Amino acid sequence: KAGVTQTPRYLIKTRGQQVTLSCSPISGHRSVSWYQQTPGQGLQFLFEYFSETQRNKGNFPGRFSGRQFSNSRSEMNVSTLELGDSALYLCASFPGPGQGAYGYTFGSGTRLTVV
Amino acid sequence: TQLLEQSPQFLSIQEGENLTVYCNSSSVFSSLQWYRQEPGEGPVLLVTVVTGGEVKKLKRLTFQFGDARKDSSLHITAAQTGDTGLYLCAGFADNNAGNMLTFGGGTRLMVKP
């Protein structure tokens, strides 16, 4: 079956702009999590969604937001972009709450560069 | 806040050598997961250990979960150039606030021919 699909793969944006990233989970998976990966901070948790509800949120400013649709697809939005938002944004899916204990399936990520 | 400390950060060895990567925390996790990540790609799950004291083998890779479920290790025997990559440990927590995977800082392994 198809893996986790993230679009776009690459993005270049200017400071102050906003950006929307998309994630389609594995078919049948209803939980989606987002992570930010930078060389300095490593992988940091952004959000977790299940059944269109945000269940958990990491320690990021309010400029970072997300949502999940009824078909389990998820989007995250970053407003008023800053240079420090340049990162690889990763989406992962798993069947449902608690089942992530057995492993997450990650997409290839969206590489965001803010200039 | 749950933290995972991974060591070493960098490792450069010759093909055929053995190595061990450590992952330590003061917190208890429901499971400990190991991932490998190639440049420009997402992490790929290698193994999940769930039970304290559990040992899993994947060909030349041996994974161990500490008895108290706070630490783990990855041992590679007779490393090959194809083992080069970023290895990440991650602890899974499931509580009323939701699920979360906490990652260690990663070990960048380079295996030279």
Tab-separated table of C-alpha atoms in Angstrom:
chain	number	residue	atom	x	y	z
A	1	LYS	CA	0.000	0.000	0.000
A	2	ALA	CA	1.067	3.597	-0.552
A	3	GLY	CA	3.175	5.194	2.156
A	4	VAL	CA	2.828	8.574	3.790
A	5	THR	CA	2.768	11.282	1.123
A	6	GLN	CA	3.911	14.808	1.855
A	7	THR	CA	3.587	17.714	-0.550
A	8	PRO	CA	5.368	19.725	-1.661
A	9	ARG	CA	8.857	18.219	-1.266
A	10	TYR	CA	10.601	21.583	-1.398
A	11	LEU	CA	9.505	25.139	-0.692
A	12	ILE	CA	11.258	28.473	-0.661
A	13	LYS	CA	9.436	31.314	1.064
A	14	THR	CA	10.239	34.851	2.119
A	15	ARG	CA	10.208	36.084	5.713
A	16	GLY	CA	6.742	37.207	6.739
A	17	GLN	CA	4.903	34.945	4.314
A	18	GLN	CA	2.797	31.983	5.338
A	19	VAL	CA	2.978	28.380	4.155
A	20	THR	CA	0.728	25.329	4.143
A	21	LEU	CA	2.127	21.800	4.069
A	22	SER	CA	0.081	18.701	3.293
A	23	CYS	CA	0.248	15.113	4.515
A	24	SER	CA	-1.720	12.075	3.331
A	25	PRO	CA	-1.379	9.149	5.774
A	26	ILE	CA	-1.264	5.480	4.940
A	27	SER	CA	-4.715	4.252	3.964
A	28	GLY	CA	-6.564	3.187	7.107
A	29	HIS	CA	-4.328	5.158	9.460
A	30	ARG	CA	-6.283	7.742	11.387
A	31	SER	CA	-3.533	9.269	13.553
A	32	VAL	CA	-1.127	11.824	12.151
A	33	SER	CA	1.805	13.510	13.870
A	34	TRP	CA	4.022	16.340	12.679
A	35	TYR	CA	7.693	16.941	13.516
A	36	GLN	CA	10.194	19.666	12.750
A	37	GLN	CA	13.791	18.592	12.113
A	38	THR	CA	16.698	21.039	12.237
A	39	PRO	CA	20.456	20.411	12.554
A	40	GLY	CA	20.583	22.193	15.890
A	41	GLN	CA	17.450	20.882	17.615
A	42	GLY	CA	16.936	17.507	15.962
A	43	LEU	CA	13.376	16.184	15.671
A	44	GLN	CA	10.863	18.140	17.702
A	45	PHE	CA	7.181	17.273	18.104
A	46	LEU	CA	4.661	19.735	16.676
A	47	PHE	CA	1.171	18.166	16.817
A	48	GLU	CA	-0.791	14.927	16.928
A	49	TYR	CA	-4.227	14.511	15.339
A	50	PHE	CA	-6.845	11.781	15.483
A	51	SER	CA	-10.357	11.931	14.039
A	52	GLU	CA	-10.014	15.617	13.140
A	53	THR	CA	-9.076	16.496	16.741
A	54	GLN	CA	-5.729	17.773	17.967
A	55	ARG	CA	-4.826	15.469	20.840
A	56	ASN	CA	-1.389	16.782	21.666
A	57	LYS	CA	0.716	19.831	20.886
A	58	GLY	CA	4.421	20.507	21.226
A	59	ASN	CA	6.106	23.616	22.524
A	60	PHE	CA	5.894	25.809	19.435
A	61	PRO	CA	4.506	29.352	19.067
A	62	GLY	CA	0.955	29.983	17.910
A	63	ARG	CA	2.231	30.739	14.393
A	64	PHE	CA	2.296	26.972	13.939
A	65	SER	CA	-1.126	25.446	13.462
A	66	GLY	CA	-2.630	22.383	11.906
A	67	ARG	CA	-5.784	20.499	11.156
A	68	GLN	CA	-7.007	17.105	10.079
A	69	PHE	CA	-9.793	16.367	7.644
A	70	SER	CA	-12.441	13.638	7.716
A	71	ASN	CA	-10.380	11.518	5.300
A	72	SER	CA	-7.445	11.695	7.804
A	73	ARG	CA	-5.375	13.935	5.549
A	74	SER	CA	-3.652	16.664	7.521
A	75	GLU	CA	-2.262	20.104	6.869
A	76	MET	CA	-0.004	22.324	8.889
A	77	ASN	CA	0.317	26.055	8.498
A	78	VAL	CA	3.074	28.401	9.538
A	79	SER	CA	2.253	32.098	9.459
A	80	THR	CA	4.613	35.078	9.527
A	81	LEU	CA	7.605	32.953	8.584
A	82	GLU	CA	10.941	33.545	10.275
A	83	LEU	CA	14.408	32.488	9.124
A	84	GLY	CA	14.514	29.994	12.007
A	85	ASP	CA	11.517	28.146	10.577
A	86	SER	CA	13.766	26.727	7.861
A	87	ALA	CA	13.653	22.993	8.475
A	88	LEU	CA	12.571	19.585	7.262
A	89	TYR	CA	8.939	19.110	8.277
A	90	LEU	CA	8.017	15.479	8.719
A	91	CYS	CA	4.609	13.875	8.935
A	92	ALA	CA	4.038	10.405	10.350
A	93	SER	CA	0.978	8.189	10.562
A	94	PHE	CA	-0.130	5.198	12.631
A	95	PRO	CA	-3.436	3.343	12.908
A	96	GLY	CA	-4.828	5.053	16.005
A	97	PRO	CA	-4.171	6.250	19.577
A	98	GLY	CA	-1.801	3.967	21.443
A	99	GLN	CA	-0.843	2.040	18.341
A	100	GLY	CA	2.047	4.372	17.682
A	101	ALA	CA	3.809	2.319	20.350
A	102	TYR	CA	4.650	-0.177	17.611
A	103	GLY	CA	6.192	2.349	15.282
A	104	TYR	CA	5.449	5.366	13.136
A	105	THR	CA	5.611	5.520	9.345
A	106	PHE	CA	7.164	8.773	8.208
A	107	GLY	CA	6.834	10.586	4.925
A	108	SER	CA	9.830	11.951	3.039
A	109	GLY	CA	9.214	15.407	4.436
A	110	THR	CA	8.884	18.931	3.109
A	111	ARG	CA	12.102	20.933	3.034
A	112	LEU	CA	11.167	24.555	3.821
A	113	THR	CA	13.705	27.294	3.263
A	114	VAL	CA	12.890	30.798	4.475
A	115	VAL	CA	14.933	33.588	2.893
B	1	THR	CA	9.512	16.975	29.893
B	2	GLN	CA	10.835	13.619	28.744
B	3	LEU	CA	14.353	13.693	27.332
B	4	LEU	CA	16.381	11.055	25.533
B	5	GLU	CA	20.154	11.340	25.447
B	6	GLN	CA	21.823	9.502	22.629
B	7	SER	CA	25.551	8.795	22.380
B	8	PRO	CA	27.845	9.085	20.627
B	9	GLN	CA	26.746	11.920	18.342
B	10	PHE	CA	29.219	10.963	15.638
B	11	LEU	CA	30.957	7.702	14.866
B	12	SER	CA	33.437	7.014	12.074
B	13	ILE	CA	34.672	3.443	11.795
B	14	GLN	CA	36.224	1.049	9.308
B	15	GLU	CA	34.195	-1.606	7.573
B	16	GLY	CA	34.161	-4.801	9.642
B	17	GLU	CA	34.321	-3.092	13.043
B	18	ASN	CA	31.634	-3.384	15.721
B	19	LEU	CA	29.865	-0.463	17.349
B	20	THR	CA	27.281	0.330	20.003
B	21	VAL	CA	24.933	3.315	20.222
B	22	TYR	CA	23.330	4.208	23.548
B	23	CYS	CA	20.027	5.867	24.343
B	24	ASN	CA	19.335	6.931	27.954
B	25	SER	CA	16.499	8.655	29.765
B	26	SER	CA	15.276	9.316	33.293
B	27	SER	CA	11.721	8.613	32.089
B	28	VAL	CA	9.901	5.352	31.502
B	29	PHE	CA	8.535	4.795	28.011
B	30	SER	CA	5.823	2.466	26.750
B	31	SER	CA	8.152	1.468	23.943
B	32	LEU	CA	11.518	2.416	22.521
B	33	GLN	CA	11.879	2.679	18.768
B	34	TRP	CA	14.971	2.843	16.573
B	35	TYR	CA	14.956	4.570	13.219
B	36	ARG	CA	17.481	5.107	10.449
B	37	GLN	CA	17.362	8.214	8.298
B	38	GLU	CA	19.026	8.888	4.959
B	39	PRO	CA	19.744	12.478	3.807
B	40	GLY	CA	16.633	14.223	2.510
B	41	GLU	CA	14.299	11.402	3.572
B	42	GLY	CA	12.127	10.639	6.572
B	43	PRO	CA	13.182	8.215	9.328
B	44	VAL	CA	12.517	4.546	8.638
B	45	LEU	CA	11.585	2.254	11.513
B	46	LEU	CA	14.159	-0.467	12.255
B	47	VAL	CA	12.704	-2.044	15.376
B	48	THR	CA	10.410	-1.473	18.350
B	49	VAL	CA	11.144	-2.878	21.807
B	50	VAL	CA	8.326	-2.976	24.307
B	51	THR	CA	9.203	-5.265	27.217
B	52	GLY	CA	11.890	-4.423	29.784
B	53	GLY	CA	14.967	-6.564	29.184
B	54	GLU	CA	13.858	-7.382	25.651
B	55	VAL	CA	16.517	-8.169	23.054
B	56	LYS	CA	15.768	-8.159	19.321
B	57	LYS	CA	18.081	-9.115	16.499
B	58	LEU	CA	17.826	-7.923	12.938
B	59	LYS	CA	20.621	-9.610	10.971
B	60	ARG	CA	23.789	-7.836	12.191
B	61	LEU	CA	21.850	-5.384	14.396
B	62	THR	CA	21.025	-6.184	18.034
B	63	PHE	CA	18.640	-3.988	20.004
B	64	GLN	CA	18.213	-4.106	23.760
B	65	PHE	CA	15.649	-2.440	26.049
B	66	GLY	CA	16.729	-1.840	29.644
B	67	ASP	CA	14.976	-3.672	32.457
B	68	ALA	CA	13.462	-0.412	33.740
B	69	ARG	CA	12.377	0.621	30.207
B	70	LYS	CA	14.378	3.844	30.414
B	71	ASP	CA	17.342	3.029	28.197
B	72	SER	CA	18.230	1.105	25.091
B	73	SER	CA	21.218	0.186	22.955
B	74	LEU	CA	21.879	-0.672	19.344
B	75	HIS	CA	24.838	-2.892	18.544
B	76	ILE	CA	26.046	-3.411	14.982
B	77	THR	CA	28.365	-6.316	14.265
B	78	ALA	CA	30.822	-6.204	11.366
B	79	ALA	CA	29.640	-2.841	10.059
B	80	GLN	CA	29.288	-2.380	6.308
B	81	THR	CA	29.425	0.793	4.210
B	82	GLY	CA	25.694	0.411	3.648
B	83	ASP	CA	25.129	0.963	7.389
B	84	THR	CA	26.177	4.607	6.982
B	85	GLY	CA	23.390	6.960	8.063
B	86	LEU	CA	21.703	8.743	10.941
B	87	TYR	CA	20.406	6.454	13.680
B	88	LEU	CA	17.667	7.786	15.942
B	89	CYS	CA	16.158	6.373	19.087
B	90	ALA	CA	12.685	7.486	20.116
B	91	GLY	CA	10.588	6.858	23.205
B	92	PHE	CA	6.821	6.496	22.899
B	93	ALA	CA	4.478	7.871	25.558
B	94	ASP	CA	0.722	7.417	25.633
B	95	ASN	CA	-1.175	9.455	28.186
B	96	ASN	CA	-4.448	11.308	28.501
B	97	ALA	CA	-2.964	14.273	26.652
B	98	GLY	CA	-2.259	12.145	23.596
B	99	ASN	CA	0.578	10.227	22.033
B	100	MET	CA	4.078	11.516	21.513
B	101	LEU	CA	7.373	10.210	20.239
B	102	THR	CA	10.401	11.857	21.867
B	103	PHE	CA	13.577	11.587	19.823
B	104	GLY	CA	17.182	11.423	20.888
B	105	GLY	CA	19.671	13.726	19.197
B	106	GLY	CA	20.804	11.022	16.778
B	107	THR	CA	24.061	9.221	16.003
B	108	ARG	CA	25.630	9.946	12.648
B	109	LEU	CA	27.487	6.814	11.583
B	110	MET	CA	30.018	6.702	8.794
B	111	VAL	CA	31.477	3.358	7.801
B	112	LYS	CA	34.575	3.667	5.652
B	113	PRO	CA	35.644	0.968	3.182
